[in-house]
PDB file of C-alpha atoms in Angstrom:
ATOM      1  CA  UNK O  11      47.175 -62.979-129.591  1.00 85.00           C
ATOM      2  CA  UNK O  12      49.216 -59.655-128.988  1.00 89.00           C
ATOM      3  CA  UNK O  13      50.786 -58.051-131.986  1.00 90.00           C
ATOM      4  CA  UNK O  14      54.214 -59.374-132.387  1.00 89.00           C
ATOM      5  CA  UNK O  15      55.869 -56.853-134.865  1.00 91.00           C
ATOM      6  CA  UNK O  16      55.134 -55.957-138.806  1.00 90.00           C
ATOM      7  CA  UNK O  17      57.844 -56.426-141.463  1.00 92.00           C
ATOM      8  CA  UNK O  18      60.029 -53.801-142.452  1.00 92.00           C
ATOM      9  CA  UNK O  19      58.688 -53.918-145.807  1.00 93.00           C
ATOM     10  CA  UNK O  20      55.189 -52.533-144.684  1.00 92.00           C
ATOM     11  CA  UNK O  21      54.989 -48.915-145.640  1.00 92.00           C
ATOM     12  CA  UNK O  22      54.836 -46.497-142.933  1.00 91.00           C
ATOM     13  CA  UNK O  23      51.214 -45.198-144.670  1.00 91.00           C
ATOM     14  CA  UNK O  24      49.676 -48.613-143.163  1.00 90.00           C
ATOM     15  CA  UNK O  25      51.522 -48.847-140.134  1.00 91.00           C
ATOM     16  CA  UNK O  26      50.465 -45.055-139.374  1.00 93.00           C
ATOM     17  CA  UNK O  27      46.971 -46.119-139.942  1.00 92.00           C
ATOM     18  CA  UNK O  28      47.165 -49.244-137.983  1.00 91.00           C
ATOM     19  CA  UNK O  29      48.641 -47.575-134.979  1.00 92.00           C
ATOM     20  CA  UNK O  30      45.543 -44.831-135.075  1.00 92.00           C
ATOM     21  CA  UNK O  31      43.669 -47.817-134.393  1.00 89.00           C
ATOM     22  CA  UNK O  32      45.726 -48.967-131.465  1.00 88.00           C
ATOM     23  CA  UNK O  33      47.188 -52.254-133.638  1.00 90.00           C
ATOM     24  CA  UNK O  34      51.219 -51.564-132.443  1.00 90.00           C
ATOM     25  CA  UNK O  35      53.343 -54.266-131.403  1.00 91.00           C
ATOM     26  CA  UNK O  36      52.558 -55.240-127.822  1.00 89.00           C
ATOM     27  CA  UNK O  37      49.179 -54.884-128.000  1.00 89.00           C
ATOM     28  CA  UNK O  38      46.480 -57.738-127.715  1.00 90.00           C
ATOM     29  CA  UNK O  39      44.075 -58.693-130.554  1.00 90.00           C
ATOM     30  CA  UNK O  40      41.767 -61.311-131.238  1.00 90.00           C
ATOM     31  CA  UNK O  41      41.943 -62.687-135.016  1.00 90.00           C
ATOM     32  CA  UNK O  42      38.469 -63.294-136.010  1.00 92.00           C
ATOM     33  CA  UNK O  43      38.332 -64.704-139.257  1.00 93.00           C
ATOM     34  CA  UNK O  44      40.933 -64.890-142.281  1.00 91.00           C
ATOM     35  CA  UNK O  45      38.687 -65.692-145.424  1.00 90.00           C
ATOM     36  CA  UNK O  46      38.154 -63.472-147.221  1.00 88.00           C
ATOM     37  CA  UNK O  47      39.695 -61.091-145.459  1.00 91.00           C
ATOM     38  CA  UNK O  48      41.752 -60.741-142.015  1.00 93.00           C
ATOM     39  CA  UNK O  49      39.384 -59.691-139.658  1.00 94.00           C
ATOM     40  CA  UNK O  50      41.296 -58.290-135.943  1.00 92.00           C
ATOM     41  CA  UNK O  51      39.376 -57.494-132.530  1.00 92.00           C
ATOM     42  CA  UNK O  52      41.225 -54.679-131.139  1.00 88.00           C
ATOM     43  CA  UNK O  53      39.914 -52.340-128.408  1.00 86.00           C
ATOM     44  CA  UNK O  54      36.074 -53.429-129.317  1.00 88.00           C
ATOM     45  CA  UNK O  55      36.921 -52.123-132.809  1.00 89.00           C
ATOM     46  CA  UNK O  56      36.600 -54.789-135.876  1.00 93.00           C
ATOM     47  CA  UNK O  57      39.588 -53.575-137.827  1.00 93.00           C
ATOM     48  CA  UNK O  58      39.348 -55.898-141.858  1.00 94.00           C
ATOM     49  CA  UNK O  59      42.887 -56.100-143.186  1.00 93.00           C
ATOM     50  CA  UNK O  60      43.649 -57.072-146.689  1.00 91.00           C
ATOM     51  CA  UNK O  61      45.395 -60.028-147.341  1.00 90.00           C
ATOM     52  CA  UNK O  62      48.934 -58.312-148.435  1.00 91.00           C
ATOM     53  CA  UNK O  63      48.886 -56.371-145.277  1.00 91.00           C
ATOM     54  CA  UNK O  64      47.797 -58.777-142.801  1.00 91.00           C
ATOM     55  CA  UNK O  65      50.674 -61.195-144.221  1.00 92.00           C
ATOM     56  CA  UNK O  66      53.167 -58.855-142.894  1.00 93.00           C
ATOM     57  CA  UNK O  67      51.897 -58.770-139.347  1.00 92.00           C
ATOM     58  CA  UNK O  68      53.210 -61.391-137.245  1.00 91.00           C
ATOM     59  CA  UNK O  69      51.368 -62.157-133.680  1.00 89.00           C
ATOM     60  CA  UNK O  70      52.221 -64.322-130.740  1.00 91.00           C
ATOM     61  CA  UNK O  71      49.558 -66.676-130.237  1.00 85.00           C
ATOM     62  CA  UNK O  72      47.963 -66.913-126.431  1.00 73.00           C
ATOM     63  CA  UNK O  73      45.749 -69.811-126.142  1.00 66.00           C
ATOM     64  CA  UNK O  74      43.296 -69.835-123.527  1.00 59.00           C
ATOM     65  CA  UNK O  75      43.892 -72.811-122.503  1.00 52.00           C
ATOM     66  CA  UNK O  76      46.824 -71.474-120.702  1.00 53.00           C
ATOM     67  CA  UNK O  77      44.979 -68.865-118.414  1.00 49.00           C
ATOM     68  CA  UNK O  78      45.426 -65.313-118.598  1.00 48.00           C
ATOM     69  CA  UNK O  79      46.928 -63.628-121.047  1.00 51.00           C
ATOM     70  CA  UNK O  80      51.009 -62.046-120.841  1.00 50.00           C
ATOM     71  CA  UNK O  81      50.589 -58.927-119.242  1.00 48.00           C
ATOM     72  CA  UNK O  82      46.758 -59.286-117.500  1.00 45.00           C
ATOM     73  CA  UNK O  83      46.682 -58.875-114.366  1.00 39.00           C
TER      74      UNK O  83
END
């Protein structure tokens, strides 16, 4: 999935702290899990994203199914 954009309503505390992880828009992720808790692959780091938070991050889905990913080269 690559990071589509987070909601305006997001404070700029979390997106900060998100973006020290490398989680900005345009960047791919792998979603791990989502119970209990949102659970991102992002650079080899396992970021765990509370539910509120995670609800106002929207991603565009890759499937593998279609071959490589937007972007790879």
């Amino acid at each position: 999935a690559r990071l589509a954009e987070s909601e305006p309503s997001l404070a700029s505390t979390f997106r900060e702290l998100l973006a020290a992880y490398g989680l900005v828009p345009g960047h791919l992720v792998t979603v791990v899990a989502q119970e209990p808790m949102t659970i991102v692959l992002c650079d080899h780091v396992e970021l765990a994203i509370e539910r509120d938070v995670a609800a106002k991050l929207r991603v565009d889905v890759w499937p593998a199914s279609q071959g490589a990913r937007p972007g790879s080269a």
